[in-house]
Each structure stands twice: as C-alpha cells, then as structure tokens.
Amino acid sequence: MELGLLGEVTAHLGGRSVDLGPARQRCVLAALAVDAGRVVPVDLLLWRVWGADTPRRAPATLHSHISRVRRALNDAGDDDTAIVLRSGGYALVLDRPDQVVDLHRFHDLCARARATDDDVHAVALLAEASALWRGDPLTGLSGEWVEVERDRLRQERLTAAHDLVDARLRVGEGEELVAELCASAAEHPLDERVAGQYLLALHRAGRSADALQHYQRLRERLVEELGTDPGEPVRELHRRILAADPALLAPPPGAVTDSAPPPTRATPAPRQLPAAPAPFVGRRTELDRLGLAVGDAPGTVVISAIAGAGGIGKTWLALHWAHRHVDRFPDGQLFVDLRGFGPEGDPMPPAVAVRGFLDALGVEPRRLPVDPHANFALFRSLVADRRMLLVLDNAADTAQVTPLLPGGGSCTVVVTSRNRLPGLITGHGARHVPLDVLPEAEARALLTDRLGPARIDAEPAAVDALIELCGGYPLALSIIAGRAHVDPHLPLAVLAGELRDLGLDALHDDDPAASLPTVLSWSRRALTPDQARAFALLGAAPGPDIGLPAAASLVGLPPHETRAVLRGLEQASLLTQDGAGRYRAHDLIRRHAATSAHEELDEGTRAAALRRLLDFYTHTAHAADRVIHPHRPAIRLDPPAPGVHTHDLSDSREVLAWFEGEHANLLAAQHTAAGRGLHRTAWRLAWAMADFLDRRGHLHDQLTVWRVALAAAEHLPEHGELVLAHRLLGRAHAYLKDHEEAIGHLRRALALAERHHDVPNQTHTNQVLARAWERRGEHRQALAHATRALELYRALGEPVGEANALSGVAWFASRLGDFDAAREHCRAALALYDRHYDPEGEANNLDTLAWVDHRTGRHADAVRRHERAIALFRDHGYAYRAADALDHLGHPHVALGDHDRARAAWREALELYRQQGRDDDADRVRRQLDELDRARPVERR
C-alpha cells in the first residue's frame, strides 16, 4: 500500500488506484495518516474533519467514514494497513509509515539528510525527498485543519528546498544554481537565506558585480519595508565577496566549507522578551557585570539578581542587556512579570508563572499537569540542555523565584526585584547587581536622546533643574521627556517650574512610592478627559489585568472608542498590552491611578463603573456557562447596567478559553463584590464559575468561591441561594476529603430545602449527598440518597435529571453487588439519554454499565462501553471523570488477558490523577500497575 498526501490524497496497491470515496472520507484517512502509528483523539479527529462547527451527529458519521475506509482498503487486498480504536481515539497502524506514506518518507529523508556529514549523500537524500511532491499537499480537501496543515507542509517543502540548495553549494555548485535561485529570490525578495544563496551562486558563476548589486537591492528593500538592515550572515558574505575571499570559490570534492548561510530552525523558539527600552543610557558597569555572569564556569545555572527600588530601571536594564545578547540564547527567551509588588498585594504564584512558560514551550493545555510540582518538573525537563534566557521580573522574594530555576547548566536567569534576594545569592550563587539612580551625566544623556541636543542646549538652566528635581530616577525622567516630546512648543522652564511646585525633590527618598505618584499626577494632566477618566477607573478595577470588552464596560464607552482611549494610555507609557490583547499597568502607575480615582471621581461615578464591570463579568460568565452546561437549572439575572458590553461566546472551546483567561479576574471580582456588600453579585459569580472550576479540577478555588458565596447568601432573602451555597460548599469539601465539613453543609442544605418544601433543591442535594457518602465508603447511605433523588426527579418530571439519578442508583447498587438492579437502572437511563442529549450523564451511565458488565463476566462489553464513556468525557472537557473511567477500563482488559492495554489505560489514569492532585487514587493505580508487572513472569510461563 502507498498513501499519498503530497499532492492529491491517494492510495495505491500494487500500482492500482484505490477508490477512497468522497472528500470528507479521504479527509478522515489524511487526518489519521499525518500521525500514522499514533493515536489521534476523537475530538481532535472531529475538528480536523469538520472544523470548529462540528455537527451533533459527527461522532456517528466519523465512525461510518472509518468503516468505509477500512472496507475500501480491505477490498483492494490490503492486509497490512489497519485503522484501530484505541484509548480515546483512532490510530492508522502501519509497519513502516516511512515506506507507506509519502509525507513520512519525506520527513525521514530530510531527517537523514540533516544528520549526515556527507554533503553528497545529503544532496541525494534531499533531491529524493523533493521528488516525492506531486503538487499542492492535500489537494481535493478543504476545511480549517486542511488549510493550516497545507500551509505547514508548504513551509516544510520550502525549507527542504533551501536545505537542498545549501547542500549543493557545499559540494561546489554555483553557476548551475543561478537560474533556479534567481526565480526563488524574485518569489521571496525579503528572505535573507535565499538572498545569501543567490549571492554565493552569482559570485561562483563569475558574476560578482551582479551579486553586489543584488545585495544593495536587498538592503534597500529591507530598510524601506521593514526598517532594518540585513542580518549578520548576509552582511558577512557581502564583505567576503567584496574582499574576493578565495574560500568562497567552489571547494574541491569532499571539502567542507562554511560559506553557505546556516540552516534555519525547524521550530520557532519562544521569544517573549518585551521590546527593548528606548532611550537607554549608561549602566555600563551593571551591563558588564551581567555579561561576566554568562562567562562563569559551565555546569551550573547562571543567575543574576538585579535589585533596587521601584521605578529605578531594573526591568529596562534586564531587557536592554537581553536584547543586546539575544544571539547567545538560540533556543529562546522567556519573560514573566511576577507581580511581587503589585497594587493588589498578591504576588503571582510560581505555579501560575510556570504554566505560562509551559504554554510558550508548546505544551498543550490538556497535557498540563494540575499538580504544581509536576509542572515545575516538566518545565525543568523541557529546558534541560537548552541555551535559553529566563527573565523573572518584579520578584517578591527568593521563595517565589526558586521553583522557576532550571536544573541544568545551559540556561541563564536574570531576576529583578526591589529586594536584594539574599537567599538567591547565598543559596544559588546568584550574582548581585545593585541598581541606583542615574548619575547626572547619564540623566542628561537620557533627556538629550529623547528631546534632541538643540532643545537641551537652548535651555541649560531648565534642564539642570529637571535633572535635579527628578533625582536621577529613570521613570520620572522618561515621563518628563515624553511630556516635552508630545508638546514641542512647551518651554522646559515651565516643566521645571511645575515640578518644583509639585515637590519632586522627594524622589531622593529611598521609598519611591512617596514621590513618584507626584510625577505621575502631573503626567496625566496631558491626557484627554476620556483618557484621564479611564486611567483612574482602571486603577480601581479588580484583577491583575483587563481585556477590551471588560474595559469597555468599566469606562462605559463602546468597544471601538475604548480601544482608542487605551491606545492613548499606551502611548503615554501608562499602560501596556500583551500578546493576548490584555492590558496591564505598572504597579506604581496603577497605584497612582487608584489614588486618582478616589481623589478626582465622586463615589457615584466609581460605584457605577464598578457595577458595570461586575455586571459584565456576571452576565458574560453566566451566558458562557449556559453554552457548556445547557441542562443546568438557570438562575435569574437582573438586566445589566447601562453601558455594559457583554462578550458573546459561541462554542465550548471559546467559552473555556475565556474562563481560563478571566479566571483570576473573576475570583477578584467576586471578592470585590462581597467586600462592597453586593451579596447577590458575589453569589451569582460563584454560580457562573462553578462548572468551569469543576471541569478543570480547581478544587481549592471551588472551596474559596463557595465560602464567599455562602457568606453572601446569608444576607439574601431567598432560601434557594443559601441551599445551593451549602450544597456546593459541601461538595467542594467532599472533593478535598473534608468529610465532616462536607456532610455537615449538605445536611444543612437538605434540611433547609425540606423546610421550604423545595423539591428541586432536595433532589440535587440528595444527589450530592450520595456522592459525599460514597467518598466516605458508606455505600448504603449513598444508595439511600440516590434512590430518594430518583423518586424526586420522577415527581418533578425532569427526564435528564431522572436519567442521571437512575445512573447514580445503578452505580451505588453495583458497589453493593446488586448487579441485576444496576443493569436495569442503567438501561432505563440509556433510554432517556437517547431522547434527551446529555453527554456527561450518558458517559457516567456508560461507565457504570461497563463496570457492571465487568463484574458479571462480560469483559468485552465492558471494554467497549468504557471506551465510549472516555471519548464522551474527553470530548466535553471532563478530565476529572475521564481519569476514573480509565481506571475502570484497565480491569476488564486484565480479565481478558490484555495486560498491555490495561497497563496503558492505568498509566494514563495515573497521569491524570497526578495532574488533578488526587494522591489516594494515584497510589491505588500505582499499586495496580505494580501487581500487573509482578504478574508478567507468570504470563511468560
């Protein structure tokens, strides 16, 4: 069998074409073939074939497509290619993918070419790889994934073509390549690698003048379109051509030359450094000290700790040095603001910082461990032996930094902090780089660089006064320079007079918070009224950052007007925007903004703005929750305040991404609402976050959120809010194995619901009580509450709730050994699920029925049902429940003698348990794996 992806998607057996059916069916085969030999999860496979708008019946259709592809291959006489269902997805199983699939053959040939030291052999391998291409990849297919994959493969083809040219240049070719490279240079006029190849080929062809002329055209084009000069490799080649370097001529056979431009990286490294500061002056001693640190003995992490007061220029120094030496770190640069001295008073936990690093290093969110220690270990593994730079900015103390330090000796770490971090210096050998105010000459140079020498020379006395009043503080000097630059007709003497009147001489104090706000209060006078009002309100907003929709609600302007206002604040250096489009202010600037809000905005204005922001978070989170959990009983919301711009979210992926991005802000918003006595808002925010926190396994956040919600509910007149708060707080305690607290809250919830004859809340509370008793090992108590919940659901006439309750009764009956009753209840639940879509409930029920099948000897049926349940859990983001189903799956595999699949299922369950911090479950599965390994010698006999 030969499968073709590098052109039209085809299959041939013995030279005969195989009919693969319509385009979507061929897309299924292509989506499996690109990962031949590896499991493609069902949700990923569905996205590849249908895109983000996957129809409801897509899983069933996918199964049909796979069956037809199997039949087409079998009918053609192929016995070696198989599409198999494995844990969580499908895999195209081939003995030698590189012999069957042209894409994998292409990858194999390219990898062998790049690994060999024989350039002649590399040319042959790369030429063979290029010959595999029959046209545009995946021809005949369409869709979101196809377009992304097609672009990726085009880039791989282009890289291989460049590598082939490099190899041909290394073996001595030149004139033979001129025509080919002329066309390539015209197609890619700004590609410096192609330009270097073309220059060298022209030079070897005796056309050095043409080579120099082409370099000049390249340089002019780069300057005009990108504002930059050619890179060092092309400039060096240009110098060598000018000097008629004999080493550039074609080498003798077998010789090695470094004249060709170096190959590019196949995968981009993370480049997280913010822009280099401008202007930047002085700091030569500190820059030299940082440079010396990198030259220390290898084998240990090189750490520099830049310490000084807030606003002294620590981050500017770190970034300026990092950009000057970026070539020393080819494997990437990571940057994080640890918020050690932010206005909210809560430094960023190291676990949050390392998650950002793992995302930058390409770790998929669904693969991220939940346990912080596992995240730190994964991070150290990923950066081991890489030449990388880590800039840890604004650290609170040594304890915040230590978990983020790499373990190997190839990385360099630069830490900035207002503290001197003695523990980092003593315990980890960090080089101390103290930072003080700028000397008078460097302060003058900073103003001159920004305003120009003519303006500085025109008012020497005013410049002397500005430098004296700013006390050498870089932040103060930059703000003043920016104000003068914006208004070129404003005399510097006026600025000096205002600064003298505002008392900026206090900048000489060791505590910058006592003086820098004065400079900032003056700086904001240049803002427009809308900008000044937005600046003040942003300082009072809860959370570490803010997105554009939330900011629009806060300031009460339409989003497009808000964007313009925020852009003005960015230009005034009062606000920064990250790569995700979120806005954040420096801690000192934000503190000043919060002070401005209290001084310049009346209480009614501030309260209305905060009300709009809280309404934004409440309504958006509520609508988002309805997308991912449509069967959950809804709550009633008041209409949002005028000026609120809710953020519309259409599908579950978008919803979960929004919750991830706003997680910290939602927690802060609830805390703020509770603190201001907005009890109903505090309770509603808890309700809206509940499902997201449950799906992601944020157990401690659940506990915190529902404690706040319970305190709020006690101030509300309705009993239902108090019942639900007790219930979900009890549930959170149950998850964390605080059994007494859990049962206590749940009993109070049930008693309150019974007192008010609230049947729905009695029903839900009985269900949660059943699970809580189960966690204590009290299965009869659990069954009693599950049975009561079923009776109540039937009385209410809620079919989905009844199905879930049937499934719960079945589970607890099975735990007590009553398998006939369990099976009967499961089948009744399945009948309801067939009529009412509830993927979570259906998956739970399938898992229970599979458990009953296993316990009654129907092991093959158990495997099939467990695998379907796992697929449903994964498709809808229920990683917590998928872990249990994987644990259950291993047992029927063992009973069937398929120990390898049992081992695979348990290893996956073990990893999920570790990520979710479920230590007891992880220990149990580890024991199961140990028992399986001990049984292996018996298997061999």
CSV table of C-alpha atoms in Angstrom, one decimal, residues 153-518:
chain,number,residue,atom,x,y,z
A,153,LEU,CA,3.6,21.4,4.7
A,154,ARG,CA,4.3,24.1,2.2
A,155,GLN,CA,6.8,25.6,4.7
A,156,GLU,CA,8.4,22.2,5.2
A,157,ARG,CA,8.7,21.8,1.4
A,158,LEU,CA,10.3,25.3,1.1
A,159,THR,CA,12.7,24.5,4.0
A,160,ALA,CA,13.8,21.3,2.3
A,161,ALA,CA,14.3,23.1,-0.9
A,162,HIS,CA,16.5,25.6,0.8
A,163,ASP,CA,18.4,22.8,2.6
A,164,LEU,CA,19.0,21.2,-0.8
A,165,VAL,CA,20.4,24.4,-2.2
A,166,ASP,CA,22.7,24.7,0.8
A,167,ALA,CA,23.9,21.2,0.3
A,168,ARG,CA,24.6,21.7,-3.4
A,169,LEU,CA,26.5,24.9,-2.6
A,170,ARG,CA,28.6,23.0,-0.1
A,171,VAL,CA,29.6,20.3,-2.7
A,172,GLY,CA,30.8,23.1,-5.0
A,173,GLU,CA,27.9,24.0,-7.3
A,174,GLY,CA,27.3,27.6,-8.2
A,175,GLU,CA,26.6,28.5,-11.8
A,176,GLU,CA,24.2,25.6,-12.1
A,177,LEU,CA,22.0,27.2,-9.4
A,178,VAL,CA,21.8,30.8,-10.7
A,179,ALA,CA,18.7,30.4,-12.8
A,180,GLU,CA,16.9,28.5,-10.0
A,181,LEU,CA,17.9,31.0,-7.3
A,182,CYS,CA,17.0,34.0,-9.5
A,183,ALA,CA,13.4,32.8,-9.6
A,184,SER,CA,13.5,31.9,-5.9
A,185,ALA,CA,14.8,35.4,-5.0
A,186,ALA,CA,12.1,37.0,-7.0
A,187,GLU,CA,9.4,34.9,-5.3
A,188,HIS,CA,10.9,35.6,-1.8
A,189,PRO,CA,12.5,39.0,-2.0
A,190,LEU,CA,13.0,39.5,1.7
A,191,ASP,CA,14.2,36.0,2.6
A,192,GLU,CA,17.8,36.5,3.6
A,193,ARG,CA,18.6,32.8,3.4
A,194,VAL,CA,17.6,32.8,-0.3
A,195,ALA,CA,19.5,36.0,-0.9
A,196,GLY,CA,22.7,34.6,0.7
A,197,GLN,CA,22.4,31.5,-1.6
A,198,TYR,CA,21.9,33.7,-4.7
A,199,LEU,CA,24.8,35.9,-3.8
A,200,LEU,CA,27.1,33.0,-3.5
A,201,ALA,CA,25.9,31.3,-6.7
A,202,LEU,CA,26.4,34.5,-8.7
A,203,HIS,CA,29.9,35.0,-7.2
A,204,ARG,CA,30.9,31.5,-8.1
A,205,ALA,CA,29.5,32.0,-11.6
A,206,GLY,CA,31.9,34.9,-12.1
A,207,ARG,CA,29.1,37.5,-11.7
A,208,SER,CA,30.4,39.2,-8.5
A,209,ALA,CA,29.1,42.6,-9.7
A,210,ASP,CA,25.6,41.2,-10.1
A,211,ALA,CA,25.9,39.7,-6.6
A,212,LEU,CA,26.9,43.0,-5.0
A,213,GLN,CA,24.1,44.8,-6.9
A,214,HIS,CA,21.6,42.2,-5.6
A,215,TYR,CA,22.8,42.8,-2.1
A,216,GLN,CA,22.3,46.5,-2.4
A,217,ARG,CA,18.7,46.0,-3.7
A,218,LEU,CA,18.0,43.6,-0.8
A,219,ARG,CA,19.4,46.1,1.7
A,220,GLU,CA,17.3,49.0,0.3
A,221,ARG,CA,14.1,46.8,0.3
A,222,LEU,CA,14.6,45.7,3.9
A,223,VAL,CA,15.2,49.2,5.1
A,224,GLU,CA,12.2,50.5,3.2
A,225,GLU,CA,9.7,47.8,4.1
A,226,LEU,CA,10.9,46.5,7.5
A,227,GLY,CA,13.1,49.3,8.8
A,228,THR,CA,16.1,47.0,9.3
A,229,ASP,CA,19.4,46.1,7.7
A,230,PRO,CA,20.3,42.6,6.5
A,231,GLY,CA,21.4,40.2,9.2
A,232,GLU,CA,25.0,39.4,10.1
A,233,PRO,CA,25.3,36.2,7.9
A,234,VAL,CA,24.4,38.1,4.7
A,235,ARG,CA,26.5,41.1,5.7
A,236,GLU,CA,29.5,38.9,6.3
A,237,LEU,CA,29.0,37.1,2.9
A,238,HIS,CA,28.8,40.6,1.3
A,239,ARG,CA,32.1,41.6,2.9
A,240,ARG,CA,33.8,38.4,1.8
A,241,ILE,CA,32.6,38.9,-1.8
A,242,LEU,CA,34.0,42.5,-1.8
A,243,ALA,CA,37.3,41.1,-0.5
A,244,ALA,CA,37.3,38.4,-3.1
A,245,ASP,CA,37.7,35.8,-0.4
A,246,PRO,CA,39.1,32.7,-2.1
A,247,ALA,CA,37.3,30.4,0.4
A,248,LEU,CA,34.1,31.4,-1.3
A,249,LEU,CA,35.0,29.6,-4.5
A,250,ALA,CA,33.8,26.1,-5.2
A,251,PRO,CA,35.7,23.8,-2.8
A,252,PRO,CA,37.4,20.7,-4.1
A,253,PRO,CA,35.5,17.4,-3.9
A,254,GLY,CA,35.0,16.2,-0.3
A,255,ALA,CA,36.0,19.5,1.2
A,256,VAL,CA,33.8,21.2,3.9
A,257,THR,CA,33.0,25.0,3.7
A,258,ASP,CA,31.1,27.3,5.9
A,259,SER,CA,30.4,29.8,3.1
A,260,ALA,CA,26.7,28.9,2.8
A,261,PRO,CA,24.2,30.6,5.1
A,262,PRO,CA,23.4,28.5,8.1
A,263,PRO,CA,20.2,26.4,8.1
A,264,THR,CA,17.2,27.9,9.9
A,265,ARG,CA,15.4,26.3,12.9
A,266,ALA,CA,12.6,23.9,12.0
A,267,THR,CA,10.5,25.0,15.0
A,268,PRO,CA,10.4,28.6,16.3
A,269,ALA,CA,11.8,29.1,19.8
A,270,PRO,CA,9.8,31.2,22.3
A,271,ARG,CA,10.7,34.9,22.0
A,272,GLN,CA,8.9,36.5,25.0
A,273,LEU,CA,11.1,39.5,25.6
A,274,PRO,CA,9.1,42.8,25.5
A,275,ALA,CA,10.5,45.5,23.3
A,276,ALA,CA,13.9,46.9,24.3
A,277,PRO,CA,13.7,50.2,26.2
A,278,ALA,CA,14.3,53.4,24.2
A,279,PRO,CA,16.0,55.6,25.0
A,280,PHE,CA,18.5,53.6,27.2
A,281,VAL,CA,21.6,55.3,28.5
A,282,GLY,CA,24.5,54.4,30.8
A,283,ARG,CA,24.5,51.5,33.2
A,284,ARG,CA,27.8,50.3,31.7
A,285,THR,CA,29.1,48.8,35.0
A,286,GLU,CA,25.9,46.9,35.5
A,287,LEU,CA,25.8,45.7,31.9
A,288,ASP,CA,29.4,44.5,32.2
A,289,ARG,CA,28.5,42.7,35.4
A,290,LEU,CA,25.6,40.9,33.7
A,291,GLY,CA,27.9,39.9,30.8
A,292,LEU,CA,30.5,38.5,33.1
A,293,ALA,CA,27.9,36.2,34.7
A,294,VAL,CA,27.3,34.4,31.4
A,295,GLY,CA,31.0,33.6,31.2
A,296,ASP,CA,31.0,31.7,34.5
A,297,ALA,CA,32.0,28.1,34.6
A,298,PRO,CA,29.6,25.8,32.8
A,299,GLY,CA,27.6,23.1,34.6
A,300,THR,CA,25.5,25.4,36.8
A,301,VAL,CA,22.6,27.8,36.1
A,302,VAL,CA,23.9,31.3,35.7
A,303,ILE,CA,21.8,33.7,37.8
A,304,SER,CA,21.9,37.4,38.1
A,305,ALA,CA,19.8,39.3,40.6
A,306,ILE,CA,19.1,43.0,39.7
A,307,ALA,CA,18.0,44.7,42.9
A,308,GLY,CA,16.8,48.3,43.5
A,309,ALA,CA,13.9,50.5,44.4
A,310,GLY,CA,10.7,50.6,42.4
A,311,GLY,CA,11.0,52.7,39.2
A,312,ILE,CA,14.8,52.6,39.3
A,313,GLY,CA,15.1,50.9,35.9
A,314,LYS,CA,15.6,47.2,36.8
A,315,THR,CA,13.4,45.9,34.0
A,316,TRP,CA,14.9,48.3,31.5
A,317,LEU,CA,18.4,47.1,32.3
A,318,ALA,CA,17.4,43.5,32.1
A,319,LEU,CA,15.7,43.9,28.8
A,320,HIS,CA,18.4,46.1,27.2
A,321,TRP,CA,21.0,43.5,28.2
A,322,ALA,CA,18.9,40.6,27.0
A,323,HIS,CA,18.3,42.2,23.6
A,324,ARG,CA,22.0,43.0,23.2
A,325,HIS,CA,22.9,39.4,23.8
A,326,VAL,CA,19.9,37.6,22.3
A,327,ASP,CA,22.2,35.6,20.0
A,328,ARG,CA,23.6,33.8,23.0
A,329,PHE,CA,20.3,32.2,23.6
A,330,PRO,CA,19.3,30.5,20.3
A,331,ASP,CA,16.8,28.2,22.0
A,332,GLY,CA,14.6,31.1,23.1
A,333,GLN,CA,13.9,33.7,25.8
A,334,LEU,CA,11.1,33.5,28.4
A,335,PHE,CA,9.8,36.5,30.3
A,336,VAL,CA,7.3,36.9,33.2
A,337,ASP,CA,6.2,39.7,35.5
A,338,LEU,CA,5.9,38.0,38.9
A,339,ARG,CA,4.0,41.0,40.3
A,340,GLY,CA,5.9,40.9,43.6
A,341,PHE,CA,5.0,44.4,44.4
A,342,GLY,CA,1.7,44.9,42.6
A,343,PRO,CA,-1.2,47.1,43.8
A,344,GLU,CA,-3.3,44.0,44.6
A,345,GLY,CA,-0.7,42.9,47.1
A,346,ASP,CA,-0.7,39.3,45.9
A,347,PRO,CA,2.4,38.2,44.0
A,348,MET,CA,2.0,35.8,41.2
A,349,PRO,CA,2.3,32.2,42.5
A,350,PRO,CA,5.2,30.3,40.9
A,351,ALA,CA,2.7,27.7,39.7
A,352,VAL,CA,1.0,30.3,37.6
A,353,ALA,CA,4.3,31.6,36.1
A,354,VAL,CA,5.5,28.1,35.2
A,355,ARG,CA,2.2,27.4,33.4
A,356,GLY,CA,2.8,30.4,31.2
A,357,PHE,CA,6.3,29.1,30.4
A,358,LEU,CA,4.9,25.6,29.5
A,359,ASP,CA,2.4,27.2,27.2
A,360,ALA,CA,5.2,29.1,25.5
A,361,LEU,CA,7.2,25.9,25.1
A,362,GLY,CA,4.4,24.3,23.2
A,363,VAL,CA,2.8,22.1,25.9
A,364,GLU,CA,-0.8,21.6,25.0
A,365,PRO,CA,-3.2,22.9,27.7
A,366,ARG,CA,-4.9,19.5,28.0
A,367,ARG,CA,-1.4,17.9,28.7
A,368,LEU,CA,-0.6,20.3,31.5
A,369,PRO,CA,-0.3,18.6,34.9
A,370,VAL,CA,-2.5,20.0,37.7
A,371,ASP,CA,0.0,19.3,40.4
A,372,PRO,CA,2.4,22.3,40.7
A,373,HIS,CA,5.4,20.1,41.4
A,374,ALA,CA,4.7,18.1,38.3
A,375,ASN,CA,4.6,21.4,36.3
A,376,PHE,CA,7.9,22.5,37.7
A,377,ALA,CA,9.5,19.1,36.9
A,378,LEU,CA,8.1,19.2,33.4
A,379,PHE,CA,9.5,22.7,32.9
A,380,ARG,CA,13.0,21.7,34.1
A,381,SER,CA,12.9,18.7,31.7
A,382,LEU,CA,11.9,20.9,28.7
A,383,VAL,CA,14.7,23.5,29.2
A,384,ALA,CA,17.4,20.9,30.2
A,385,ASP,CA,20.4,21.3,27.8
A,386,ARG,CA,18.8,24.3,26.0
A,387,ARG,CA,20.6,27.6,25.7
A,388,MET,CA,17.8,29.8,27.0
A,389,LEU,CA,17.3,33.1,28.8
A,390,LEU,CA,14.8,33.5,31.6
A,391,VAL,CA,13.9,37.0,32.8
A,392,LEU,CA,11.9,36.8,36.0
A,393,ASP,CA,10.8,40.4,36.6
A,394,ASN,CA,9.5,42.0,39.8
A,395,ALA,CA,10.0,39.1,42.1
A,396,ALA,CA,8.8,39.3,45.7
A,397,ASP,CA,11.3,37.1,47.4
A,398,THR,CA,13.6,34.1,46.9
A,399,ALA,CA,10.8,31.6,47.6
A,400,GLN,CA,8.9,32.9,44.6
A,401,VAL,CA,11.9,32.5,42.3
A,402,THR,CA,13.4,29.2,43.4
A,403,PRO,CA,10.8,26.9,41.8
A,404,LEU,CA,11.3,28.6,38.4
A,405,LEU,CA,15.0,28.0,38.2
A,406,PRO,CA,16.2,25.5,35.6
A,407,GLY,CA,18.0,22.4,36.7
A,408,GLY,CA,20.7,22.2,34.0
A,409,GLY,CA,23.7,24.3,33.4
A,410,SER,CA,22.8,25.7,29.9
A,411,CYS,CA,20.4,28.4,30.9
A,412,THR,CA,20.9,32.0,32.1
A,413,VAL,CA,18.4,33.6,34.5
A,414,VAL,CA,18.0,37.3,35.2
A,415,VAL,CA,15.9,38.2,38.2
A,416,THR,CA,14.7,41.8,39.1
A,417,SER,CA,13.4,42.7,42.5
A,418,ARG,CA,13.0,45.5,45.0
A,419,ASN,CA,14.5,43.1,47.5
A,420,ARG,CA,18.1,42.1,47.3
A,421,LEU,CA,17.2,38.4,47.5
A,422,PRO,CA,19.9,37.3,49.8
A,423,GLY,CA,18.7,33.7,49.8
A,424,LEU,CA,19.1,33.6,46.0
A,425,ILE,CA,22.6,35.0,46.3
A,426,THR,CA,23.7,32.7,49.2
A,427,GLY,CA,21.9,29.5,48.3
A,428,HIS,CA,22.1,29.6,44.5
A,429,GLY,CA,25.2,31.6,43.8
A,430,ALA,CA,23.4,34.5,42.1
A,431,ARG,CA,25.5,37.5,41.0
A,432,HIS,CA,24.2,40.5,42.8
A,433,VAL,CA,23.7,43.6,40.5
A,434,PRO,CA,22.6,46.5,42.7
A,435,LEU,CA,20.9,49.4,40.8
A,436,ASP,CA,20.8,53.0,42.0
A,437,VAL,CA,19.7,56.3,40.4
A,438,LEU,CA,21.4,57.6,37.3
A,439,PRO,CA,24.4,59.9,37.6
A,440,GLU,CA,23.9,63.5,36.4
A,441,ALA,CA,25.7,62.9,33.1
A,442,GLU,CA,23.5,59.8,32.3
A,443,ALA,CA,20.3,61.6,33.3
A,444,ARG,CA,21.3,64.4,30.9
A,445,ALA,CA,22.0,61.9,28.2
A,446,LEU,CA,18.6,60.3,28.6
A,447,LEU,CA,16.8,63.7,28.1
A,448,THR,CA,19.1,64.6,25.2
A,449,ASP,CA,18.4,61.3,23.4
A,450,ARG,CA,14.7,61.8,23.7
A,451,LEU,CA,14.4,65.6,23.0
A,452,GLY,CA,17.4,66.2,20.8
A,453,PRO,CA,20.6,68.3,21.6
A,454,ALA,CA,19.2,71.5,20.2
A,455,ARG,CA,16.3,71.7,22.7
A,456,ILE,CA,18.6,70.7,25.6
A,457,ASP,CA,21.2,73.3,24.6
A,458,ALA,CA,18.5,76.0,24.3
A,459,GLU,CA,17.5,75.9,28.0
A,460,PRO,CA,20.5,74.7,30.0
A,461,ALA,CA,19.3,76.1,33.3
A,462,ALA,CA,15.8,74.4,32.9
A,463,VAL,CA,17.5,71.1,32.1
A,464,ASP,CA,19.7,71.4,35.2
A,465,ALA,CA,16.6,72.0,37.3
A,466,LEU,CA,14.7,69.0,35.7
A,467,ILE,CA,17.6,66.6,36.4
A,468,GLU,CA,17.9,67.9,39.9
A,469,LEU,CA,14.2,67.6,40.7
A,470,CYS,CA,13.9,64.1,39.2
A,471,GLY,CA,16.8,62.9,41.3
A,472,GLY,CA,18.1,60.6,38.6
A,473,TYR,CA,15.0,58.4,38.6
A,474,PRO,CA,14.7,56.8,35.1
A,475,LEU,CA,10.9,56.5,35.3
A,476,ALA,CA,10.5,60.2,36.3
A,477,LEU,CA,12.9,61.3,33.6
A,478,SER,CA,11.2,59.3,31.0
A,479,ILE,CA,7.7,60.7,31.9
A,480,ILE,CA,9.0,64.2,31.7
A,481,ALA,CA,10.8,63.6,28.4
A,482,GLY,CA,7.6,62.1,27.0
A,483,ARG,CA,5.5,65.1,28.0
A,484,ALA,CA,8.0,67.5,26.5
A,485,HIS,CA,8.2,65.4,23.3
A,486,VAL,CA,4.4,65.4,22.8
A,487,ASP,CA,4.3,69.2,23.2
A,488,PRO,CA,7.5,70.5,21.4
A,489,HIS,CA,6.5,74.2,21.9
A,490,LEU,CA,6.3,73.9,25.7
A,491,PRO,CA,9.3,75.6,27.3
A,492,LEU,CA,11.3,73.3,29.6
A,493,ALA,CA,11.4,76.1,32.1
A,494,VAL,CA,7.6,75.7,32.5
A,495,LEU,CA,8.1,72.0,33.2
A,496,ALA,CA,10.8,72.7,35.7
A,497,GLY,CA,8.6,75.2,37.5
A,498,GLU,CA,5.7,72.8,37.7
A,499,LEU,CA,7.9,70.0,39.0
A,500,ARG,CA,9.4,72.3,41.6
A,501,ASP,CA,5.9,73.3,42.8
A,502,LEU,CA,4.8,69.7,43.0
A,503,GLY,CA,7.8,68.7,45.2
A,504,LEU,CA,9.6,66.2,43.0
A,505,ASP,CA,12.7,66.7,45.1
A,506,ALA,CA,11.1,63.9,47.3
A,507,LEU,CA,12.3,61.4,44.7
A,508,HIS,CA,15.6,61.3,46.6
A,509,ASP,CA,13.8,59.4,49.3
A,510,ASP,CA,14.6,55.6,49.4
A,511,ASP,CA,10.8,54.9,49.1
A,512,PRO,CA,9.7,55.9,45.6
A,513,ALA,CA,6.0,55.4,46.4
A,514,ALA,CA,6.3,58.7,48.4
A,515,SER,CA,7.3,60.8,45.4
A,516,LEU,CA,6.7,59.1,42.0
A,517,PRO,CA,2.9,59.5,42.3
A,518,THR,CA,3.5,63.2,42.2
